[in-house]
mmCIF file of C-alpha atoms and ligand atoms in Angstrom:
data_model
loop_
_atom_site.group_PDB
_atom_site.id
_atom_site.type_symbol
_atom_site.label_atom_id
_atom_site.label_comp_id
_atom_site.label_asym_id
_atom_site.label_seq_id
_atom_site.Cartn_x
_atom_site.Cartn_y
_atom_site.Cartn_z
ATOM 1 C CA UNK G 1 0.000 0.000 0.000
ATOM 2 C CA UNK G 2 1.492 3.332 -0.465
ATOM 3 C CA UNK G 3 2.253 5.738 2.023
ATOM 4 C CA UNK G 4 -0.791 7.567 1.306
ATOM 5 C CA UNK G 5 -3.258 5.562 1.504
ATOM 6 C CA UNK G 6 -1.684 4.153 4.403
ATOM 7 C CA UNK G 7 -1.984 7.152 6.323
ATOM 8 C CA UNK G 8 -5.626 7.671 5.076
ATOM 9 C CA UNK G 9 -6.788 4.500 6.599
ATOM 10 C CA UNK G 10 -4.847 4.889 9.707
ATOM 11 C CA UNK G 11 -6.814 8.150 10.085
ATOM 12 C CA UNK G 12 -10.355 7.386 8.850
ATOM 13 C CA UNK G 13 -9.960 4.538 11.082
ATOM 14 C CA UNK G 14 -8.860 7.529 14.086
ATOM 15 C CA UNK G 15 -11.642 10.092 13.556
ATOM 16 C CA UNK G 16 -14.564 7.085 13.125
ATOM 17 C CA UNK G 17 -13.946 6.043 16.318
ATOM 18 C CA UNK G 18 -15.060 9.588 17.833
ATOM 19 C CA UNK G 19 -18.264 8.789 19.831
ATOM 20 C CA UNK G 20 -21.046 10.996 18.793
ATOM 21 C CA UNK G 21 -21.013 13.319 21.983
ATOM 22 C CA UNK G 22 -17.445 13.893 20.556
ATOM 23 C CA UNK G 23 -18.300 14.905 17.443
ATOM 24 C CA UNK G 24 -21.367 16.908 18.550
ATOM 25 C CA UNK G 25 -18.918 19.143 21.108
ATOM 26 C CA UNK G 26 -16.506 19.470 18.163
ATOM 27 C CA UNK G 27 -18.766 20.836 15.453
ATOM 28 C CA UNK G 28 -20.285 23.713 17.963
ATOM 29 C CA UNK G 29 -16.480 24.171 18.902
ATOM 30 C CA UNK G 30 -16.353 24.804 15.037
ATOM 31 C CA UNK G 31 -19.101 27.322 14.760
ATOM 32 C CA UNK G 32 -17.219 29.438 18.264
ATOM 33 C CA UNK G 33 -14.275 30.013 16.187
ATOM 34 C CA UNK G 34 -15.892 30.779 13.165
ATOM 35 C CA UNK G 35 -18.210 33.516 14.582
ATOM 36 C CA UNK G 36 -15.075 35.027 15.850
ATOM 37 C CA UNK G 37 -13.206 35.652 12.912
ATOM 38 C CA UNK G 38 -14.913 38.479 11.132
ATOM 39 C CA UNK G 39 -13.765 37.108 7.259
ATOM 40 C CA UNK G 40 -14.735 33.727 7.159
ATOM 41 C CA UNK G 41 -18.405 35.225 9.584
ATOM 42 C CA UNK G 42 -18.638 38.221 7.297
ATOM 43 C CA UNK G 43 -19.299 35.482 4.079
ATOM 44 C CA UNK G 44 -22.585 35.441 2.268
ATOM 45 C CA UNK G 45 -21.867 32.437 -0.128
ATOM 46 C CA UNK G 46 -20.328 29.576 1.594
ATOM 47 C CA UNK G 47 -19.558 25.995 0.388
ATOM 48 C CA UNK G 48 -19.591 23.308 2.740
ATOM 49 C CA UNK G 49 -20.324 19.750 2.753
ATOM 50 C CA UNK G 50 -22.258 17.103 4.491
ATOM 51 C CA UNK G 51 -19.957 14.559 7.166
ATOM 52 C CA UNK G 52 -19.438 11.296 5.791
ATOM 53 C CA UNK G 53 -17.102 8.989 7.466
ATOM 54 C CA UNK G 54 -16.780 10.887 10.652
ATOM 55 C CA UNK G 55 -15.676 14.021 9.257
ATOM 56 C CA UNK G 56 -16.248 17.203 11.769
ATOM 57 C CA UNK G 57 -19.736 17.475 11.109
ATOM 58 C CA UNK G 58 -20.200 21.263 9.409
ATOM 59 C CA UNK G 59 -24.305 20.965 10.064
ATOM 60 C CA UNK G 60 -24.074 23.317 12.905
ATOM 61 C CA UNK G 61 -21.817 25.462 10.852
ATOM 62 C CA UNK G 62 -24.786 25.487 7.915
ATOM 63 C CA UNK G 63 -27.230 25.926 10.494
ATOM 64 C CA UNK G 64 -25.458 29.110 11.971
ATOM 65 C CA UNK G 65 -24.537 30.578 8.354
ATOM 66 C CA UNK G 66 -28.370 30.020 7.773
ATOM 67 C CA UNK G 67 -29.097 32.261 10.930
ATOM 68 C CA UNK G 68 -26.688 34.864 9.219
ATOM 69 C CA UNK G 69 -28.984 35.012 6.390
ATOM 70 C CA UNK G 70 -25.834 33.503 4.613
ATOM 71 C CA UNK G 71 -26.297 31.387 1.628
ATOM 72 C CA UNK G 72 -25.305 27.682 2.030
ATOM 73 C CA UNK G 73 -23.776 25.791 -1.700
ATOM 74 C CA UNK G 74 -23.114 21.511 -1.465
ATOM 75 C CA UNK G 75 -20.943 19.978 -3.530
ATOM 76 C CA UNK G 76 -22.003 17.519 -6.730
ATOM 77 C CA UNK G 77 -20.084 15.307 -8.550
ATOM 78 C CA UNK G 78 -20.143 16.695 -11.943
ATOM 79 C CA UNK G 79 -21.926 14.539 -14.400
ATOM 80 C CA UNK G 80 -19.978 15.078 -17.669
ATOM 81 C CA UNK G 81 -16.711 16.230 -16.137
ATOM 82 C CA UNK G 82 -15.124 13.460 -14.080
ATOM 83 C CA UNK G 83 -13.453 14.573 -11.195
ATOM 84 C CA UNK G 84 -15.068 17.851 -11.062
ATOM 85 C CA UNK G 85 -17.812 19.225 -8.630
ATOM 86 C CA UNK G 86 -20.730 21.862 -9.056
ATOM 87 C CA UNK G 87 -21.567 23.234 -6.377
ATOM 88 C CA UNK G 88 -25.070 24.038 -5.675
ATOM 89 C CA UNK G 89 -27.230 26.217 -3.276
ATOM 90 C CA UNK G 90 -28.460 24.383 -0.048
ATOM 91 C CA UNK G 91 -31.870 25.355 1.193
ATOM 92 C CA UNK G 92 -33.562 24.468 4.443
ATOM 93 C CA UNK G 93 -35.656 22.339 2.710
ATOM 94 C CA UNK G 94 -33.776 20.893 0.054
ATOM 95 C CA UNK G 95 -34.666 17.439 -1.108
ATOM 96 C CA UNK G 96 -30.836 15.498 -1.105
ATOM 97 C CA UNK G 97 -30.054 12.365 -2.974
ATOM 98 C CA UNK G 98 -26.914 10.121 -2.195
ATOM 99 C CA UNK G 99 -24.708 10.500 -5.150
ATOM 100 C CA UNK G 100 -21.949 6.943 -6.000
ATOM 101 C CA UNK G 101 -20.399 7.628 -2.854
ATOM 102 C CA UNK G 102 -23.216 7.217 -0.974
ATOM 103 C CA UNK G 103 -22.730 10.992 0.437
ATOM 104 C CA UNK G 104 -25.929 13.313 0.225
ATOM 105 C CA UNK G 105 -26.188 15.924 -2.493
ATOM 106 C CA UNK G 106 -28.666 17.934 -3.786
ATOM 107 C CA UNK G 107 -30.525 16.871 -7.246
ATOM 108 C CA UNK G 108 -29.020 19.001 -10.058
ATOM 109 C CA UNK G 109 -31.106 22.212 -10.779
ATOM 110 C CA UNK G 110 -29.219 24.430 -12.569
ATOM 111 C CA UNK G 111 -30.870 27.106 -11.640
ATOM 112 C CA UNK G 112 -28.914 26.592 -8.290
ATOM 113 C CA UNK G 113 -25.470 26.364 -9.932
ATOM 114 C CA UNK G 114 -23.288 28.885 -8.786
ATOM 115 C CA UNK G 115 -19.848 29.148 -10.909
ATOM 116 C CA UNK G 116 -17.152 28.409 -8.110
ATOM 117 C CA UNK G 117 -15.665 32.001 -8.599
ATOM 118 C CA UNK G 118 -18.619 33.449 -6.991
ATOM 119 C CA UNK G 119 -18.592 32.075 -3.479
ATOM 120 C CA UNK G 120 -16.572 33.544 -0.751
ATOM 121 C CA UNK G 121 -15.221 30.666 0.821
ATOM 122 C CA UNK G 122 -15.313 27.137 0.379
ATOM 123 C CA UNK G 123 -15.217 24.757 3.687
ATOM 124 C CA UNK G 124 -12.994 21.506 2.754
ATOM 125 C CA UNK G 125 -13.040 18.075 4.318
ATOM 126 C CA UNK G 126 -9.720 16.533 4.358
ATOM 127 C CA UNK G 127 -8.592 13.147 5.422
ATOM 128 C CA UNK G 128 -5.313 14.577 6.807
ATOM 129 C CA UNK G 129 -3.305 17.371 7.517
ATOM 130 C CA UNK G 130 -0.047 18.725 8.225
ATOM 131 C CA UNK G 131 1.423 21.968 10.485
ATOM 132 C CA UNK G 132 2.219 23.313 7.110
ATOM 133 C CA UNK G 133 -1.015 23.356 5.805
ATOM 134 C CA UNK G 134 -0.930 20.503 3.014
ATOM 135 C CA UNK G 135 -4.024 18.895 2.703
ATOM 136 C CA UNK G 136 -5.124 15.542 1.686
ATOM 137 C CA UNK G 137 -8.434 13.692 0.831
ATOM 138 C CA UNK G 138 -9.923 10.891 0.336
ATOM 139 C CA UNK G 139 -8.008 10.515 -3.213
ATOM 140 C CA UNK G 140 -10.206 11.536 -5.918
ATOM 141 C CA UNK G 141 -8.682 14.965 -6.523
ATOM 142 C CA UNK G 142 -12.212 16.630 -6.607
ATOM 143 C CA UNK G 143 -10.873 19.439 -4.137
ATOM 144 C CA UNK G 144 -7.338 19.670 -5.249
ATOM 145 C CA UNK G 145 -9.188 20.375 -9.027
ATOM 146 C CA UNK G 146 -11.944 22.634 -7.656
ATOM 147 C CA UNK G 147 -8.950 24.783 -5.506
ATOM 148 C CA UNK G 148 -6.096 24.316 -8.333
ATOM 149 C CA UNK G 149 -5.873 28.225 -9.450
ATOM 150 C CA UNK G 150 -7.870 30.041 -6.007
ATOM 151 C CA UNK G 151 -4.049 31.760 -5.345
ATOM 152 C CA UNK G 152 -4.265 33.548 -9.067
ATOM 153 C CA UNK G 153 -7.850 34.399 -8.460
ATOM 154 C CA UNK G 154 -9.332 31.478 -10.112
ATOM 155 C CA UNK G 155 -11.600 30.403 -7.704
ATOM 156 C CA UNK G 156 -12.660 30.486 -3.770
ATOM 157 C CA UNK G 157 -10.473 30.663 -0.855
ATOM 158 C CA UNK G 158 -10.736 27.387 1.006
ATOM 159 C CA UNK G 159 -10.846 26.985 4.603
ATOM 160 C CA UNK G 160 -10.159 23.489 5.910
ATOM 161 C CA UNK G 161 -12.134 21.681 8.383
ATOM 162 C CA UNK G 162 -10.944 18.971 10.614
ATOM 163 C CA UNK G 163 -10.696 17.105 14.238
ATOM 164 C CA UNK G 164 -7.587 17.631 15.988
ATOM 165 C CA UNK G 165 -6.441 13.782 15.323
ATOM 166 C CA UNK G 166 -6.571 14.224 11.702
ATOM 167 C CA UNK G 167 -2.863 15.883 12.195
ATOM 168 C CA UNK G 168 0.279 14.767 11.409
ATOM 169 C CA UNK G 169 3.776 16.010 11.816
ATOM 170 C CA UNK G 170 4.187 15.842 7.728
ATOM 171 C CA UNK G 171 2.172 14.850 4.880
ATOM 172 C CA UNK G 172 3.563 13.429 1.453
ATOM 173 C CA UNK G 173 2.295 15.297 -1.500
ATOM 174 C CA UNK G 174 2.665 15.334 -5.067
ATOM 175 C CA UNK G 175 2.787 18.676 -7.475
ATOM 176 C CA UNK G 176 -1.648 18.878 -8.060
ATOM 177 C CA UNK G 177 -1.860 18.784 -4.128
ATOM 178 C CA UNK G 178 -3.577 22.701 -3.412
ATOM 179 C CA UNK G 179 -2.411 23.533 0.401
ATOM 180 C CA UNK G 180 -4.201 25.296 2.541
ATOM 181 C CA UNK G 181 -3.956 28.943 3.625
ATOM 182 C CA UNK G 182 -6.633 28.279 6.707
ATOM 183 C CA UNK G 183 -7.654 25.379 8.246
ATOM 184 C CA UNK G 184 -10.233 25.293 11.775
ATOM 185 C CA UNK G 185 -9.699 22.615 14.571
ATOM 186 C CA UNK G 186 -12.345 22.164 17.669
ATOM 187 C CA UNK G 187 -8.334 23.243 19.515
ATOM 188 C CA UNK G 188 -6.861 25.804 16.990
ATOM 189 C CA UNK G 189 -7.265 28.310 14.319
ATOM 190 C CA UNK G 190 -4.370 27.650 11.799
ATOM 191 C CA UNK G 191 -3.213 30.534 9.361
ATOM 192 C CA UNK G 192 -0.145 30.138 7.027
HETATM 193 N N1 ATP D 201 -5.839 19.852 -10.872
HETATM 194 C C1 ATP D 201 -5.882 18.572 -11.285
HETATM 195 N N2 ATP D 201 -6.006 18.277 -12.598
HETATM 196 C C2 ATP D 201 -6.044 17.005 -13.001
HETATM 197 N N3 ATP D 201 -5.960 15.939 -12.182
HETATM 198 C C3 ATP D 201 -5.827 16.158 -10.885
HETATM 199 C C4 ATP D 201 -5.789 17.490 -10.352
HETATM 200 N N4 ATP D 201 -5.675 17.405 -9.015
HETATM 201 C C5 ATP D 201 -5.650 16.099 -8.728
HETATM 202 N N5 ATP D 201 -5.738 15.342 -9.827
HETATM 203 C C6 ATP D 201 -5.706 13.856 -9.878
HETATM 204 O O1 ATP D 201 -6.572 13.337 -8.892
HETATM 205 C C7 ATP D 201 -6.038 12.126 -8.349
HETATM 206 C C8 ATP D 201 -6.220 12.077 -6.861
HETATM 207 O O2 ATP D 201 -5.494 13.145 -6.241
HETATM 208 P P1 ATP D 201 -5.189 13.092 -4.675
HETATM 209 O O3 ATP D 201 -4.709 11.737 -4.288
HETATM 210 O O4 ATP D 201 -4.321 14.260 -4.339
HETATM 211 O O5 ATP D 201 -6.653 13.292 -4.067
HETATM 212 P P2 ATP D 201 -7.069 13.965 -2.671
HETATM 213 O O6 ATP D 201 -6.372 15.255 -2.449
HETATM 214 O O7 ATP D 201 -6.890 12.949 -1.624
HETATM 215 O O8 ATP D 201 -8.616 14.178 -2.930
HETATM 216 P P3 ATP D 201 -9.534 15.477 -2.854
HETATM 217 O O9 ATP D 201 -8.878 16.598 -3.624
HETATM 218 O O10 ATP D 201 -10.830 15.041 -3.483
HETATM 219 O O11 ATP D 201 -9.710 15.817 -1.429
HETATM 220 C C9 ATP D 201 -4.591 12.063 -8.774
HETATM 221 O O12 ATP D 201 -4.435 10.960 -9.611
HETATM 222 C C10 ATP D 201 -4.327 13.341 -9.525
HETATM 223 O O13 ATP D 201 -3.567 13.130 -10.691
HETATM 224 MG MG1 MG D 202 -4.623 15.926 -3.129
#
């Protein structure tokens, strides 16, 4: 097996074994930090996801941004472009389908397509991360090609979000690999 997938099963296996009070403490913990820093609460178009495979759950996040009178976009897999996403807006009442990953998305309507240049942040998941801010996922690419270009202006500032254990002291990447600039922890705010 290579040494990254190694280290993404050693720490899917980690952050599944949160209990649910766990991950319940760590996604308000989430929404603390994020109220506090006036860029990422000052947003109006957010992308975020749904937890899958004990991710920090962002659905007090949504809930809060809601509140804000934010606008909430999910991800969907693109169904001509492999490897890409769309990302579409999130209502209260949206009706979700599971897409071939089994995670929740909303039908496609493209009259809820918003082009990925138009939203002020996007929220990642990650598998892993590192205390230089490289990121890695659950190895389709879909977020490395979504960010690939955000530093030139191509695109949304992402903001990672993670439980402390998903940390390690360094991460192996390759040249596509986009790091992050900001990443949120239930323990720490990371800038770089
Ligand atoms: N910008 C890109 N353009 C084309 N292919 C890409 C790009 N970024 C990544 N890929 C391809 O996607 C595959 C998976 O990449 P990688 O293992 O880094 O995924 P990941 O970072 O774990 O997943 P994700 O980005 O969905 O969180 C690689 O084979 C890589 O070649
Ligand atoms: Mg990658």
């Amino acid at each position: 097996m290579s040494d990254r997938n190694h280290i993404r099963q050693q720490i899917r296996q980690a952050r599944r074994r949160l209990t649910e009070a766990e991950q319940r403490a760590a996604a308000e913990l989430i929404v603390e930090r994020v109220a506090k820093a006036g860029h990422l609460a000052s947003a109006r178009k957010v992308a975020l996801y749904l937890a899958n495979d004990g991710e920090l759950d962002p659905k007090p996040l949504i809930d809060w941004y809601w509140s804000q009178g934010a606008q909430i976009y999910l991800p969907v897999l693109h169904h001509f472009s492999p490897g890409h996403l769309l990302f579409l807006r999130y209502d209260p009442d949206a009706a979700l389908i599971a897409n071939r990953f089994g995670i929740p998305e909303p039908r496609l309507d493209i009259r809820l397509l918003l082009p990925k240049s138009e939203l002020d942040v996007v929220y990642t998941p990650l598998v892993a991360f590192d205390a230089s801010g490289n990121r890695m996922g659950m190895g389709g690419g879909f977020y490395d090609r979504t960010l690939s270009g955000w530093q030139q202006g191509r695109g949304p500032r992402p903001v990672g979000l993670a439980h402390d254990c998903q940390q390690l002291a360094a991460i192996p990447t390759d040249s596509w690999d986009v790091p992050l600039p900001e990443l949120i922890t239930p323990n720490r705010h990371w800038r770089w």
